[in-house]
Amino acid sequence: MQISGAEIVVRSLQEEGVEFVFGYPGGAVLEIYDAIFKQDAFKHVLVRHEQAAVHAADAYSRSSDKVGVALVTSGPGATNALTGIATAYLDSIPLVVISGQVGTPAIGLDAFQEVDMIGMSRPCVKHNFLVKDIAELASTIKKAFYIAKTGRPGPVVVDIPKDVQQTLAEFHWPDSVNIRSYTPVTRGHPGQIKKAVSLLAEAKRPFIYVGGGAVLGNAADEVRELVRSLGLPCTNTLMGLGAYPGTDPQFLGMLGMHGTYEANMAMQNCDVLIAIGARFDDRVISVPSKFTAVPKKIVHIDVDPSSIAKRVKVDIPIVGDVKLVLREMLDVLKATGAKPAAEPLAAWWRQIDAWRAPNSLRYATSNEIIKPQYVVETLFEVTGGNAIITSDVGQHQMWAAQYYKFDRPKQWLNSGGLGTMGVGLPYAMGAQLANPDAQVACITGEASIQMNIQELSTCHQYHIPVKLVNLNNRYLGMVRQWQEIFYGNRYSESYMDALPDFVKLAEAYGHVGFKVEKPSDVEPVLREAFGPKLKERLVFLDFLTDQSENVYPMVGNGKGLDEMDLPPHMRDAQAAESERDYGNLC
Amino acid sequence: MRHILSILLENEAGALSRVVGLFSARGYNIDSLTVSTTEDATLSRMTIVTHGSDDVIEQITKQLNKLIEVVKVIDLNESEHIERELMLIKVRATGKDREEMKRMADIFRGRIIDVTEKTYTLELTGTSDKLNAFIEAVDRTVILETVRTGASGIGRGERILKI
Ligand SMILES: Cc1cc2nc3c(=O)[nH]c(=O)nc-3n(C[C@H](O)[C@H](O)[C@H](O)COP(=O)(O)OP(=O)(O)OC[C@H]3O[C@@H](n4cnc5c(N)ncnc54)[C@H](O)[C@@H]3O)c2cc1C
Ligand SMILES: Cc1ncc(C[n+]2csc(CCOP(=O)(O)OP(=O)(O)O)c2C)c(N)n1
Ligand SMILES: [Mg+2]
């Protein structure tokens, strides 16, 4: 039986087991919306802005093992989607975005709502397709899902002209995908794996550096086994949080620009570094030459060869899927009994514990004014460390990363690579839909939340009971912090004036809102918001926080990992420490 | 250092712009680029001449391989190879220049492929260096126009780029 291209799209999504499509209709996708009207295999979630559709689909991927799907119309629908696509691209998130396009005869004629979606999205997708031939529609959609989720994951755009949606054809769903030019490596090279194991066994100051690849590759079990069985210290990047349990004593905290003192010092001073699905980002190692100033041997496991030796030279590159490579490493370790010598490792731990002792995340508490860190810590307590946390971008994002201890992967959703303000609320929506039984909280700032605030309406329509934790400092806090440190306190355009009354705003959208101004109210209000009475409601918690608080520690521009700006209580100690020579440790 | 990369890619709309877009987005250099279909109509073969440090060339090769439509990439510099470029050059051929141009064409094994009372159009093939040498060798003022294809390259002997 012949069906329309639009029906082929819907059937293909069904074949892929799609549960939700996040989208927004318009002229160039009306055919597809008509086909959606006539089916009930998947649910369509009508967002209020296409950017949010893509973010929600992205979060659906980040918080599950599935591929999120967004559907947008041509022209402005497509351009609105781009920020979402770029956000997913920089964090390697699998996603399929279907965009409508003007009819093939109209392409190139500056038709109504025509933009070159393929050209515009090309630099921020893993791949994209313009489907001109109905015969290729189903197989292209299958390929899109396959490309999105295999190898290094990423977003794939399928642009479908309106006439293709209208054309009738038989539906053939291919059994398998075979793309001769695309064959991602999964198994690591056994020789390299053996070399990595012997290098690790010779290490005196080993360190395990785990990134988003371990989350994407579902390798948390393997990471834990490696770290625990050998008694090694471990850090996670912002994207890797949860890949190794945040409450575990072998975890030194996040590293990088706002990493802990101990994680950054260990990163700088280790002699053997095992990088697992992490890409030596500039927010992590800062200046490469400073990072390599202390000589170290590096093993780098990554599924994408171009991530390896991009910013730093490595000694043992292993191209492959983290889970498979680590499994094989563990097998070799077990078979050979290889492990780092006990005494140097113990001395290394003594050094690490000395770095850890002053607690670089300590902050001045207050009974008068709400400290943002305190809100996050209390949120952790109140949710039993179990909630899925999303964040926006800014200081609150860093405090969320530092003070909520993530014990599982896919529990922490944020925009690391693109740093997109406005992801928090749509991320919470996507995460809640993927995990209906989980508690989902969005830690946000009064500026970021306003970038996609319209989604409060979507949450109302679909009864998405997420909790918003607004750390309201009346500032573009992260910008203000940089202006304080690098621009002589000239707070150019970083004050957030004329803020709405968020409680009333939440109520206007049909939700519950609380304004919290006293530290003593933080815990009771959080308990109420996360308690059984408000379980089914979206709650907007507006915490008026200390306006002058900064995120510490901080690796300033151009500084090395051992040149952190530390919180006040550690500054004197730092001066003394810097006298010591870590190169001759152990 | 100058490198000459040979790329086999799917002969599909948009594949070329992906390669070119990659170079501009990541700030890599393209000194020349040639592309056409191969004996297998589903495949195109591209030759890109670029320059950069070893690290940059390594990244270029890896990034090219990452493009879904790229089937294979080789750096011809890694072993013996042959490279050829075609140049069409129109020169003024009057008075004593007419004889001189004929002589230069012979020396460089070029051919005169179009003749008017005042001009010759020559066809020259060779390495890019040889074509440069020709331009250097003739009097600049007689050159009316040049058009060059950019280098195409192929490995010597048994070294074959095929799927
Ligand atoms: C305001 C702000 C501050 C920030 N501060 C920090 C900071 O202090 N510390 C910090 O760490 N980050 C920070 N970031 C984030 C930073 O910009 C990067 O996004 C992040 O560090 C990258 O994390 P990653 O190295 O784990 O790589 P990801 O971007 O998560 O990349 C994953 C890597 O793993 C590979 N991979 C994917 N799947 C697999 C698989 N199955 N097998 C093997 N490999 C795989 C990929 O090819 C890629 O190389 C900050 C961001 C913002 C917005
Ligand atoms: C879309 C977008 N625009 C601008 C920026 C630059 N930026 C980074 S953090 C920040 C301030 C965020 O303010 P807020 O959401 O209130 O968070 P705070 O830092 O105060 O916690 C800005 C403007 C960005 N990351 N994303
Ligand atoms: Mg703020």
PDB file of C-alpha atoms in Angstrom, chain A residues 205-411:
ATOM      1  CA  ARG A 205      51.542   8.902  40.963  1.00  0.00           C
ATOM      2  CA  PRO A 206      48.691   7.543  38.832  1.00  0.00           C
ATOM      3  CA  PHE A 207      45.555   9.544  38.165  1.00  0.00           C
ATOM      4  CA  ILE A 208      42.283   8.677  36.454  1.00  0.00           C
ATOM      5  CA  TYR A 209      40.610  11.479  34.516  1.00  0.00           C
ATOM      6  CA  VAL A 210      37.091  10.604  33.390  1.00  0.00           C
ATOM      7  CA  GLY A 211      34.955  12.618  31.007  1.00  0.00           C
ATOM      8  CA  GLY A 212      31.614  12.716  29.278  1.00  0.00           C
ATOM      9  CA  GLY A 213      32.626   9.793  27.056  1.00  0.00           C
ATOM     10  CA  ALA A 214      32.287   7.461  30.046  1.00  0.00           C
ATOM     11  CA  VAL A 215      28.738   8.734  30.598  1.00  0.00           C
ATOM     12  CA  LEU A 216      27.849   8.489  26.922  1.00  0.00           C
ATOM     13  CA  GLY A 217      29.445   5.056  26.665  1.00  0.00           C
ATOM     14  CA  ASN A 218      27.722   3.688  29.811  1.00  0.00           C
ATOM     15  CA  ALA A 219      31.070   2.767  31.300  1.00  0.00           C
ATOM     16  CA  ALA A 220      30.492   3.795  34.912  1.00  0.00           C
ATOM     17  CA  ASP A 221      30.752   0.193  36.159  1.00  0.00           C
ATOM     18  CA  GLU A 222      34.072  -0.330  34.411  1.00  0.00           C
ATOM     19  CA  VAL A 223      35.438   2.999  35.652  1.00  0.00           C
ATOM     20  CA  ARG A 224      34.479   2.098  39.209  1.00  0.00           C
ATOM     21  CA  GLU A 225      36.055  -1.323  38.946  1.00  0.00           C
ATOM     22  CA  LEU A 226      39.310   0.101  37.620  1.00  0.00           C
ATOM     23  CA  VAL A 227      39.550   2.856  40.207  1.00  0.00           C
ATOM     24  CA  ARG A 228      38.512   0.714  43.181  1.00  0.00           C
ATOM     25  CA  SER A 229      40.431  -2.447  42.326  1.00  0.00           C
ATOM     26  CA  LEU A 230      43.702  -0.548  42.069  1.00  0.00           C
ATOM     27  CA  GLY A 231      42.947   2.027  44.771  1.00  0.00           C
ATOM     28  CA  LEU A 232      43.520   4.976  42.453  1.00  0.00           C
ATOM     29  CA  PRO A 233      42.540   8.627  42.791  1.00  0.00           C
ATOM     30  CA  CYS A 234      39.965   9.782  40.263  1.00  0.00           C
ATOM     31  CA  THR A 235      38.458  12.996  38.936  1.00  0.00           C
ATOM     32  CA  ASN A 236      35.556  13.749  36.605  1.00  0.00           C
ATOM     33  CA  THR A 237      35.130  16.603  34.164  1.00  0.00           C
ATOM     34  CA  LEU A 238      32.005  18.717  34.260  1.00  0.00           C
ATOM     35  CA  MET A 239      30.560  16.404  31.619  1.00  0.00           C
ATOM     36  CA  GLY A 240      31.774  13.274  33.373  1.00  0.00           C
ATOM     37  CA  LEU A 241      30.168  13.971  36.772  1.00  0.00           C
ATOM     38  CA  GLY A 242      28.471  10.819  38.006  1.00  0.00           C
ATOM     39  CA  ALA A 243      30.670   8.512  35.934  1.00  0.00           C
ATOM     40  CA  TYR A 244      32.522   7.891  39.193  1.00  0.00           C
ATOM     41  CA  PRO A 245      30.480   8.316  42.381  1.00  0.00           C
ATOM     42  CA  GLY A 246      30.780  11.831  43.771  1.00  0.00           C
ATOM     43  CA  THR A 247      30.504  10.696  47.401  1.00  0.00           C
ATOM     44  CA  ASP A 248      33.300   8.143  47.152  1.00  0.00           C
ATOM     45  CA  PRO A 249      36.548   8.864  49.053  1.00  0.00           C
ATOM     46  CA  GLN A 250      38.648   8.028  45.975  1.00  0.00           C
ATOM     47  CA  PHE A 251      36.906  10.822  44.104  1.00  0.00           C
ATOM     48  CA  LEU A 252      38.796  14.106  44.304  1.00  0.00           C
ATOM     49  CA  GLY A 253      35.987  16.225  42.903  1.00  0.00           C
ATOM     50  CA  MET A 254      35.685  17.898  39.544  1.00  0.00           C
ATOM     51  CA  LEU A 255      38.835  19.289  37.956  1.00  0.00           C
ATOM     52  CA  GLY A 256      39.415  22.281  35.716  1.00  0.00           C
ATOM     53  CA  MET A 257      38.703  25.979  35.853  1.00  0.00           C
ATOM     54  CA  HIS A 258      36.423  25.573  38.868  1.00  0.00           C
ATOM     55  CA  GLY A 259      37.722  22.211  39.991  1.00  0.00           C
ATOM     56  CA  THR A 260      38.886  21.369  43.495  1.00  0.00           C
ATOM     57  CA  TYR A 261      42.412  22.117  44.607  1.00  0.00           C
ATOM     58  CA  GLU A 262      43.200  18.430  45.077  1.00  0.00           C
ATOM     59  CA  ALA A 263      41.873  17.380  41.661  1.00  0.00           C
ATOM     60  CA  ASN A 264      43.824  20.060  39.841  1.00  0.00           C
ATOM     61  CA  MET A 265      47.006  19.495  41.824  1.00  0.00           C
ATOM     62  CA  ALA A 266      46.790  15.752  41.213  1.00  0.00           C
ATOM     63  CA  MET A 267      46.146  16.358  37.514  1.00  0.00           C
ATOM     64  CA  GLN A 268      49.167  18.620  37.312  1.00  0.00           C
ATOM     65  CA  ASN A 269      51.547  16.460  39.336  1.00  0.00           C
ATOM     66  CA  CYS A 270      50.651  12.888  38.411  1.00  0.00           C
ATOM     67  CA  ASP A 271      53.180  10.769  36.521  1.00  0.00           C
ATOM     68  CA  VAL A 272      50.724   8.511  34.683  1.00  0.00           C
ATOM     69  CA  LEU A 273      47.379   9.863  33.544  1.00  0.00           C
ATOM     70  CA  ILE A 274      44.603   7.691  32.175  1.00  0.00           C
ATOM     71  CA  ALA A 275      42.170   9.858  30.235  1.00  0.00           C
ATOM     72  CA  ILE A 276      38.862   8.098  29.698  1.00  0.00           C
ATOM     73  CA  GLY A 277      36.430   9.715  27.252  1.00  0.00           C
ATOM     74  CA  ALA A 278      37.686  13.195  28.095  1.00  0.00           C
ATOM     75  CA  ARG A 279      39.062  15.681  25.624  1.00  0.00           C
ATOM     76  CA  PHE A 280      41.628  17.885  27.429  1.00  0.00           C
ATOM     77  CA  ASP A 281      39.353  20.888  27.014  1.00  0.00           C
ATOM     78  CA  ASP A 282      40.722  24.376  27.626  1.00  0.00           C
ATOM     79  CA  ARG A 283      38.411  24.742  30.624  1.00  0.00           C
ATOM     80  CA  VAL A 284      40.015  21.606  32.027  1.00  0.00           C
ATOM     81  CA  ILE A 285      43.771  21.780  31.472  1.00  0.00           C
ATOM     82  CA  SER A 286      43.954  25.481  30.668  1.00  0.00           C
ATOM     83  CA  VAL A 287      47.246  26.165  28.853  1.00  0.00           C
ATOM     84  CA  PRO A 288      48.698  22.917  27.400  1.00  0.00           C
ATOM     85  CA  SER A 289      52.329  23.971  27.850  1.00  0.00           C
ATOM     86  CA  LYS A 290      51.760  24.660  31.538  1.00  0.00           C
ATOM     87  CA  PHE A 291      49.960  21.366  31.928  1.00  0.00           C
ATOM     88  CA  THR A 292      52.837  19.396  30.432  1.00  0.00           C
ATOM     89  CA  ALA A 293      55.445  21.329  32.416  1.00  0.00           C
ATOM     90  CA  VAL A 294      55.389  18.449  34.920  1.00  0.00           C
ATOM     91  CA  PRO A 295      56.310  15.465  32.739  1.00  0.00           C
ATOM     92  CA  LYS A 296      53.719  12.711  32.681  1.00  0.00           C
ATOM     93  CA  LYS A 297      52.832   9.739  30.558  1.00  0.00           C
ATOM     94  CA  ILE A 298      49.341   9.877  29.119  1.00  0.00           C
ATOM     95  CA  VAL A 299      47.030   7.089  28.027  1.00  0.00           C
ATOM     96  CA  HIS A 300      44.044   8.439  26.122  1.00  0.00           C
ATOM     97  CA  ILE A 301      40.971   6.316  25.444  1.00  0.00           C
ATOM     98  CA  ASP A 302      38.513   7.908  23.018  1.00  0.00           C
ATOM     99  CA  VAL A 303      36.217   6.672  20.292  1.00  0.00           C
ATOM    100  CA  ASP A 304      37.050   9.695  18.153  1.00  0.00           C
ATOM    101  CA  PRO A 305      40.645   9.693  16.881  1.00  0.00           C
ATOM    102  CA  SER A 306      40.466  13.454  16.351  1.00  0.00           C
ATOM    103  CA  SER A 307      39.992  13.984  20.113  1.00  0.00           C
ATOM    104  CA  ILE A 308      43.344  12.319  20.676  1.00  0.00           C
ATOM    105  CA  ALA A 309      46.520  14.421  20.413  1.00  0.00           C
ATOM    106  CA  LYS A 310      44.432  17.493  19.606  1.00  0.00           C
ATOM    107  CA  ARG A 311      45.596  19.695  22.480  1.00  0.00           C
ATOM    108  CA  VAL A 312      48.239  17.546  24.145  1.00  0.00           C
ATOM    109  CA  LYS A 313      50.520  14.823  22.848  1.00  0.00           C
ATOM    110  CA  VAL A 314      49.747  11.428  24.300  1.00  0.00           C
ATOM    111  CA  ASP A 315      51.958   8.408  24.803  1.00  0.00           C
ATOM    112  CA  ILE A 316      49.429   5.632  24.376  1.00  0.00           C
ATOM    113  CA  PRO A 317      46.414   6.481  22.238  1.00  0.00           C
ATOM    114  CA  ILE A 318      43.620   3.908  22.338  1.00  0.00           C
ATOM    115  CA  VAL A 319      40.851   4.438  19.842  1.00  0.00           C
ATOM    116  CA  GLY A 320      37.730   2.585  20.871  1.00  0.00           C
ATOM    117  CA  ASP A 321      34.588   2.505  22.916  1.00  0.00           C
ATOM    118  CA  VAL A 322      35.330   3.218  26.590  1.00  0.00           C
ATOM    119  CA  LYS A 323      33.295   0.332  27.891  1.00  0.00           C
ATOM    120  CA  LEU A 324      34.962  -2.262  25.684  1.00  0.00           C
ATOM    121  CA  VAL A 325      38.446  -0.858  26.161  1.00  0.00           C
ATOM    122  CA  LEU A 326      38.119  -0.667  29.944  1.00  0.00           C
ATOM    123  CA  ARG A 327      36.665  -4.176  30.057  1.00  0.00           C
ATOM    124  CA  GLU A 328      39.696  -5.433  28.200  1.00  0.00           C
ATOM    125  CA  MET A 329      42.064  -3.465  30.421  1.00  0.00           C
ATOM    126  CA  LEU A 330      40.411  -4.977  33.468  1.00  0.00           C
ATOM    127  CA  ASP A 331      40.798  -8.458  31.994  1.00  0.00           C
ATOM    128  CA  VAL A 332      44.497  -7.891  31.349  1.00  0.00           C
ATOM    129  CA  LEU A 333      44.939  -6.463  34.836  1.00  0.00           C
ATOM    130  CA  LYS A 334      43.264  -9.494  36.342  1.00  0.00           C
ATOM    131  CA  ALA A 335      45.159 -11.973  34.197  1.00  0.00           C
ATOM    132  CA  THR A 336      48.564 -10.423  34.894  1.00  0.00           C
ATOM    133  CA  GLY A 337      47.955  -9.209  38.431  1.00  0.00           C
ATOM    134  CA  ALA A 338      49.668  -5.985  37.434  1.00  0.00           C
ATOM    135  CA  LYS A 339      49.180  -3.016  39.728  1.00  0.00           C
ATOM    136  CA  PRO A 340      51.052   0.064  40.869  1.00  0.00           C
ATOM    137  CA  ALA A 341      53.547  -0.521  43.697  1.00  0.00           C
ATOM    138  CA  ALA A 342      51.942  -0.014  47.092  1.00  0.00           C
ATOM    139  CA  GLU A 343      54.433   2.301  48.792  1.00  0.00           C
ATOM    140  CA  PRO A 344      54.659   5.078  46.193  1.00  0.00           C
ATOM    141  CA  LEU A 345      50.902   4.927  45.782  1.00  0.00           C
ATOM    142  CA  ALA A 346      50.434   5.363  49.534  1.00  0.00           C
ATOM    143  CA  ALA A 347      52.810   8.332  49.505  1.00  0.00           C
ATOM    144  CA  TRP A 348      50.841   9.818  46.603  1.00  0.00           C
ATOM    145  CA  TRP A 349      47.638   9.431  48.599  1.00  0.00           C
ATOM    146  CA  ARG A 350      49.272  11.145  51.591  1.00  0.00           C
ATOM    147  CA  GLN A 351      50.108  14.061  49.316  1.00  0.00           C
ATOM    148  CA  ILE A 352      46.586  14.121  47.921  1.00  0.00           C
ATOM    149  CA  ASP A 353      45.098  14.057  51.403  1.00  0.00           C
ATOM    150  CA  ALA A 354      47.287  17.013  52.332  1.00  0.00           C
ATOM    151  CA  TRP A 355      45.925  18.913  49.343  1.00  0.00           C
ATOM    152  CA  ARG A 356      42.446  17.849  50.284  1.00  0.00           C
ATOM    153  CA  ALA A 357      42.700  18.786  53.974  1.00  0.00           C
ATOM    154  CA  PRO A 358      41.918  22.521  53.746  1.00  0.00           C
ATOM    155  CA  ASN A 359      38.739  21.761  51.710  1.00  0.00           C
ATOM    156  CA  SER A 360      38.852  24.135  48.782  1.00  0.00           C
ATOM    157  CA  LEU A 361      35.050  24.102  48.567  1.00  0.00           C
ATOM    158  CA  ARG A 362      34.607  25.540  52.057  1.00  0.00           C
ATOM    159  CA  TYR A 363      32.721  28.814  52.006  1.00  0.00           C
ATOM    160  CA  ALA A 364      31.762  31.406  54.596  1.00  0.00           C
ATOM    161  CA  THR A 365      28.340  30.483  55.905  1.00  0.00           C
ATOM    162  CA  SER A 366      25.840  33.106  56.982  1.00  0.00           C
ATOM    163  CA  ASN A 367      22.707  33.437  59.058  1.00  0.00           C
ATOM    164  CA  GLU A 368      21.687  36.667  57.392  1.00  0.00           C
ATOM    165  CA  ILE A 369      22.009  36.083  53.714  1.00  0.00           C
ATOM    166  CA  ILE A 370      21.436  32.973  51.654  1.00  0.00           C
ATOM    167  CA  LYS A 371      24.652  31.489  50.321  1.00  0.00           C
ATOM    168  CA  PRO A 372      24.070  29.817  46.954  1.00  0.00           C
ATOM    169  CA  GLN A 373      26.351  26.931  47.892  1.00  0.00           C
ATOM    170  CA  TYR A 374      24.185  26.284  50.942  1.00  0.00           C
ATOM    171  CA  VAL A 375      21.080  25.992  48.791  1.00  0.00           C
ATOM    172  CA  VAL A 376      22.730  23.354  46.609  1.00  0.00           C
ATOM    173  CA  GLU A 377      24.056  21.439  49.612  1.00  0.00           C
ATOM    174  CA  THR A 378      20.622  21.472  51.193  1.00  0.00           C
ATOM    175  CA  LEU A 379      19.027  20.383  47.929  1.00  0.00           C
ATOM    176  CA  PHE A 380      21.408  17.429  47.942  1.00  0.00           C
ATOM    177  CA  GLU A 381      20.317  16.531  51.477  1.00  0.00           C
ATOM    178  CA  VAL A 382      16.618  17.005  50.835  1.00  0.00           C
ATOM    179  CA  THR A 383      16.615  14.910  47.665  1.00  0.00           C
ATOM    180  CA  GLY A 384      18.829  12.260  49.224  1.00  0.00           C
ATOM    181  CA  GLY A 385      21.334  12.860  46.449  1.00  0.00           C
ATOM    182  CA  ASN A 386      18.953  11.080  44.133  1.00  0.00           C
ATOM    183  CA  ALA A 387      17.436  13.777  41.965  1.00  0.00           C
ATOM    184  CA  ILE A 388      18.250  14.348  38.330  1.00  0.00           C
ATOM    185  CA  ILE A 389      19.746  17.822  38.274  1.00  0.00           C
ATOM    186  CA  THR A 390      19.793  20.102  35.272  1.00  0.00           C
ATOM    187  CA  SER A 391      21.387  23.508  35.242  1.00  0.00           C
ATOM    188  CA  ASP A 392      21.697  26.594  33.149  1.00  0.00           C
ATOM    189  CA  VAL A 393      24.951  28.424  32.590  1.00  0.00           C
ATOM    190  CA  GLY A 394      26.755  30.646  35.036  1.00  0.00           C
ATOM    191  CA  GLN A 395      27.888  30.609  38.633  1.00  0.00           C
ATOM    192  CA  HIS A 396      24.907  28.531  39.706  1.00  0.00           C
ATOM    193  CA  GLN A 397      26.000  25.856  37.226  1.00  0.00           C
ATOM    194  CA  MET A 398      29.414  25.625  38.841  1.00  0.00           C
ATOM    195  CA  TRP A 399      27.937  25.533  42.356  1.00  0.00           C
ATOM    196  CA  ALA A 400      25.586  22.788  41.231  1.00  0.00           C
ATOM    197  CA  ALA A 401      28.561  20.827  39.874  1.00  0.00           C
ATOM    198  CA  GLN A 402      30.631  21.387  43.012  1.00  0.00           C
ATOM    199  CA  TYR A 403      28.096  20.894  45.788  1.00  0.00           C
ATOM    200  CA  TYR A 404      25.630  18.313  44.491  1.00  0.00           C
ATOM    201  CA  LYS A 405      27.468  15.005  44.667  1.00  0.00           C
ATOM    202  CA  PHE A 406      26.430  12.883  41.710  1.00  0.00           C
ATOM    203  CA  ASP A 407      26.671   9.184  42.336  1.00  0.00           C
ATOM    204  CA  ARG A 408      25.252   7.958  39.039  1.00  0.00           C
ATOM    205  CA  PRO A 409      25.879   8.850  35.434  1.00  0.00           C
ATOM    206  CA  LYS A 410      23.085  10.651  33.535  1.00  0.00           C
ATOM    207  CA  GLN A 411      22.007  12.294  36.751  1.00  0.00           C
TER     208      GLN A 411
END
